[in-house]
Amino acid sequence: MITPNPNLQFLQTKVNLPKKELILEIELNGKMKFEHLMNTIYNKFGICHRVLSANVEYVNGNSFGSVQLYINVNSDDFQKLEYYLENNKLLSTTVEYLCRKYS
């Protein structure tokens, strides 16, 4: 069970940086487990995410495939996440999510 980190929630409410809605696609190459990556994104970076699609295969305990996440994040937190993904040699692509609102 994942429990929210109260320190991260406090920091997010304290700093009012503009947030963007993004779709992040990550290619898993066997260097990191899928579950560990999802846990790190939430607990270490405080980024709430929704899994839009996941095509993950497990070979000898290693995760291969791709996952698409919907995230709502400010630019500072997103840069930290990108740096983390690059350091762990995980390829990622980002698309800004735009939603039309009808009145």
Coordinates of N, CA and C in Angstrom, one line a residue:
M1 N 0.8 -1.2 0.0 CA 0.0 0.0 0.0 C 0.9 1.2 0.0
I2 N 0.6 2.2 -0.8 CA 1.3 3.4 -0.9 C 0.6 4.5 0.0
T3 N 1.4 5.0 0.9 CA 0.9 6.1 1.7 C 1.5 7.4 1.3
P4 N 0.7 8.5 1.3 CA 1.2 9.8 0.9 C 2.2 10.3 1.9
N5 N 3.2 11.0 1.4 CA 4.2 11.6 2.2 C 3.8 13.0 2.6
P6 N 3.5 13.3 3.9 CA 3.0 14.6 4.3 C 3.9 15.7 4.0
N7 N 5.2 15.5 4.1 CA 6.2 16.5 3.8 C 6.1 17.0 2.3
L8 N 5.9 16.1 1.4 CA 5.8 16.4 0.0 C 4.5 17.2 -0.2
Q9 N 3.4 16.8 0.4 CA 2.2 17.5 0.2 C 2.3 18.9 0.7
F10 N 2.9 19.1 1.9 CA 3.1 20.5 2.4 C 3.9 21.3 1.5
L11 N 5.0 20.8 0.9 CA 5.8 21.6 0.0 C 5.0 22.0 -1.3
Q12 N 4.2 21.1 -1.8 CA 3.4 21.4 -3.0 C 2.4 22.5 -2.7
T13 N 1.8 22.5 -1.6 CA 0.8 23.5 -1.3 C 1.5 24.8 -1.0
K14 N 2.7 24.8 -0.4 CA 3.4 26.0 -0.1 C 3.9 26.8 -1.3
V15 N 4.4 26.0 -2.2 CA 5.0 26.7 -3.4 C 3.9 26.6 -4.5
N16 N 3.5 27.8 -5.0 CA 2.5 27.9 -6.1 C 3.1 28.1 -7.4
L17 N 3.9 27.1 -7.9 CA 4.4 27.2 -9.3 C 3.4 26.7 -10.3
P18 N 3.3 27.3 -11.4 CA 2.3 26.8 -12.4 C 2.6 25.4 -12.8
K19 N 1.5 24.6 -13.0 CA 1.7 23.2 -13.3 C 1.2 23.0 -14.7
K20 N 1.7 22.0 -15.4 CA 1.3 21.6 -16.7 C 0.8 20.1 -16.6
E21 N -0.1 19.8 -17.5 CA -0.6 18.5 -17.7 C 0.2 17.9 -18.8
L22 N 0.9 16.7 -18.5 CA 1.8 16.1 -19.5 C 1.5 14.6 -19.6
I23 N 1.7 14.1 -20.7 CA 1.7 12.6 -20.9 C 3.2 12.2 -21.1
L24 N 3.7 11.4 -20.2 CA 5.1 10.9 -20.2 C 5.1 9.5 -20.6
E25 N 5.9 9.2 -21.7 CA 6.1 7.8 -22.1 C 7.5 7.4 -21.7
I26 N 7.6 6.2 -21.0 CA 8.9 5.8 -20.6 C 9.1 4.4 -21.1
E27 N 10.3 4.2 -21.7 CA 10.7 2.8 -22.2 C 11.5 2.1 -21.1
L28 N 11.0 1.0 -20.7 CA 11.6 0.2 -19.7 C 12.6 -0.8 -20.4
N29 N 13.9 -0.8 -20.0 CA 14.9 -1.6 -20.6 C 15.5 -2.7 -19.8
G30 N 14.8 -3.0 -18.7 CA 15.3 -4.1 -17.8 C 16.2 -3.6 -16.7
K31 N 16.6 -2.4 -16.7 CA 17.5 -1.9 -15.6 C 16.8 -1.5 -14.4
M32 N 15.4 -1.3 -14.4 CA 14.7 -1.0 -13.3 C 13.3 -1.7 -13.3
K33 N 12.8 -2.1 -12.2 CA 11.5 -2.7 -12.2 C 10.4 -1.7 -12.3
F34 N 9.3 -2.1 -12.9 CA 8.2 -1.2 -13.2 C 7.7 -0.7 -11.8
E35 N 7.5 -1.5 -10.9 CA 6.9 -1.1 -9.6 C 7.8 -0.2 -8.9
H36 N 9.1 -0.4 -9.0 CA 10.1 0.5 -8.3 C 10.1 1.9 -8.9
L37 N 9.9 2.0 -10.3 CA 9.8 3.3 -11.0 C 8.6 4.0 -10.5
M38 N 7.4 3.4 -10.5 CA 6.2 4.0 -10.1 C 6.3 4.5 -8.6
N39 N 6.9 3.7 -7.8 CA 7.1 4.1 -6.4 C 8.0 5.3 -6.2
T40 N 9.1 5.3 -7.0 CA 10.0 6.4 -7.0 C 9.4 7.7 -7.4
I41 N 8.6 7.7 -8.5 CA 8.0 8.9 -9.1 C 7.1 9.5 -8.0
Y42 N 6.3 8.7 -7.3 CA 5.4 9.2 -6.3 C 6.1 9.6 -5.0
N43 N 6.9 8.7 -4.4 CA 7.5 8.9 -3.1 C 8.7 9.9 -3.1
K44 N 9.5 9.7 -4.1 CA 10.8 10.6 -4.1 C 10.5 12.0 -4.6
F45 N 9.7 12.0 -5.7 CA 9.5 13.3 -6.4 C 8.1 13.9 -6.0
G46 N 7.2 13.2 -5.4 CA 5.9 13.7 -5.0 C 5.0 14.0 -6.2
I47 N 5.2 13.3 -7.3 CA 4.4 13.5 -8.5 C 3.3 12.4 -8.5
C48 N 2.1 12.9 -8.4 CA 0.9 11.9 -8.6 C 0.8 11.7 -10.0
H49 N 0.5 10.4 -10.4 CA 0.4 10.0 -11.8 C -0.7 9.0 -12.0
R50 N -1.2 8.9 -13.2 CA -2.1 7.9 -13.6 C -1.5 7.1 -14.7
V51 N -1.6 5.8 -14.7 CA -1.1 5.0 -15.7 C -2.2 5.0 -16.8
L52 N -1.8 5.5 -18.0 CA -2.8 5.5 -19.1 C -2.7 4.2 -19.9
S53 N -1.5 3.7 -20.1 CA -1.3 2.4 -20.7 C 0.1 1.8 -20.3
A54 N 0.1 0.5 -20.2 CA 1.4 -0.1 -19.8 C 1.5 -1.5 -20.6
N55 N 2.6 -1.6 -21.3 CA 2.9 -2.9 -22.0 C 4.2 -3.4 -21.4
V56 N 4.1 -4.1 -20.3 CA 5.3 -4.5 -19.5 C 5.4 -6.0 -19.5
E57 N 6.6 -6.5 -19.9 CA 6.9 -7.9 -19.8 C 8.0 -8.1 -18.8
Y58 N 8.0 -9.2 -18.1 CA 9.0 -9.5 -17.1 C 9.8 -10.7 -17.5
V59 N 11.1 -10.5 -17.6 CA 12.0 -11.6 -18.0 C 13.1 -11.7 -16.9
N60 N 13.1 -12.8 -16.2 CA 14.0 -13.0 -15.0 C 14.0 -11.9 -14.0
G61 N 12.8 -11.4 -13.7 CA 12.6 -10.3 -12.7 C 12.9 -8.9 -13.2
N62 N 13.2 -8.8 -14.5 CA 13.5 -7.5 -15.1 C 12.3 -7.0 -15.9
S63 N 12.0 -5.7 -15.9 CA 10.9 -5.2 -16.7 C 11.3 -4.6 -18.0
F64 N 10.6 -5.0 -19.1 CA 10.8 -4.5 -20.4 C 9.5 -4.0 -21.0
G65 N 9.5 -3.0 -21.8 CA 8.3 -2.5 -22.4 C 8.2 -1.0 -22.3
S66 N 6.9 -0.5 -22.3 CA 6.7 0.9 -22.2 C 5.5 1.2 -21.4
V67 N 5.5 2.4 -20.8 CA 4.4 2.8 -20.0 C 4.1 4.3 -20.3
Q68 N 2.8 4.7 -20.4 CA 2.4 6.0 -20.5 C 1.7 6.5 -19.3
L69 N 2.2 7.7 -18.8 CA 1.7 8.2 -17.5 C 1.1 9.6 -17.8
Y70 N 0.0 9.9 -17.1 CA -0.5 11.3 -17.1 C 0.0 11.9 -15.8
I71 N 0.6 13.0 -15.9 CA 1.1 13.7 -14.7 C 0.8 15.2 -14.8
N72 N 0.6 15.8 -13.6 CA 0.3 17.2 -13.5 C 1.4 17.7 -12.6
V73 N 2.4 18.5 -13.2 CA 3.6 18.8 -12.5 C 4.1 20.1 -12.9
N74 N 4.9 20.8 -11.9 CA 5.5 22.0 -12.3 C 6.9 21.8 -12.9
S75 N 7.4 22.8 -13.5 CA 8.7 22.6 -14.3 C 9.9 22.1 -13.5
D76 N 10.0 22.6 -12.3 CA 11.1 22.2 -11.4 C 11.1 20.7 -11.1
D77 N 9.9 20.2 -10.7 CA 9.8 18.8 -10.4 C 10.0 17.9 -11.6
F78 N 9.5 18.4 -12.8 CA 9.6 17.6 -14.0 C 11.1 17.6 -14.4
Q79 N 11.8 18.6 -14.3 CA 13.3 18.6 -14.6 C 14.0 17.6 -13.7
K80 N 13.7 17.5 -12.5 CA 14.3 16.5 -11.6 C 13.9 15.1 -12.0
L81 N 12.7 14.9 -12.4 CA 12.3 13.6 -12.9 C 13.0 13.2 -14.2
E82 N 13.1 14.2 -15.1 CA 13.9 13.9 -16.4 C 15.3 13.5 -16.1
Y83 N 15.9 14.3 -15.2 CA 17.3 14.0 -14.8 C 17.5 12.6 -14.2
Y84 N 16.5 12.2 -13.4 CA 16.5 10.9 -12.8 C 16.4 9.8 -13.9
L85 N 15.5 10.0 -14.8 CA 15.3 9.0 -15.9 C 16.5 8.9 -16.8
E86 N 17.2 10.0 -17.1 CA 18.4 10.0 -17.8 C 19.5 9.3 -17.1
N87 N 19.7 9.5 -15.8 CA 20.7 8.9 -15.0 C 20.5 7.4 -15.0
N88 N 19.3 6.9 -15.0 CA 19.0 5.5 -15.0 C 18.8 4.9 -16.4
K89 N 19.2 5.7 -17.4 CA 19.2 5.3 -18.8 C 17.9 4.8 -19.3
L90 N 16.8 5.5 -18.9 CA 15.5 5.2 -19.3 C 15.0 6.3 -20.3
L91 N 14.7 5.8 -21.5 CA 14.3 6.8 -22.5 C 12.9 7.3 -22.2
S92 N 12.6 8.5 -22.4 CA 11.3 9.1 -22.1 C 10.9 10.1 -23.2
T93 N 9.7 10.2 -23.4 CA 9.1 11.2 -24.3 C 8.0 11.9 -23.6
T94 N 7.9 13.2 -23.8 CA 6.9 14.0 -23.2 C 6.0 14.8 -24.2
V95 N 4.7 14.8 -23.9 CA 3.8 15.5 -24.8 C 2.9 16.3 -23.8
E96 N 2.7 17.6 -24.1 CA 1.8 18.4 -23.3 C 0.4 18.0 -23.6
Y97 N -0.4 17.8 -22.6 CA -1.8 17.4 -22.7 C -2.7 18.6 -22.7
L98 N -3.5 18.7 -23.7 CA -4.5 19.8 -23.8 C -5.9 19.2 -23.9
C99 N -6.8 19.7 -23.1 CA -8.1 19.2 -23.1 C -9.1 20.4 -23.4
R100 N -10.0 20.1 -24.3 CA -11.0 21.2 -24.6 C -12.1 21.1 -23.6
K101 N -12.5 22.2 -23.2 CA -13.6 22.3 -22.3 C -14.8 23.0 -23.0
Y102 N -15.9 22.3 -23.0 CA -17.1 22.9 -23.6 C -18.0 23.5 -22.6
S103 N -18.6 24.6 -22.9 CA -19.5 25.2 -21.9 C -21.0 25.0 -22.4

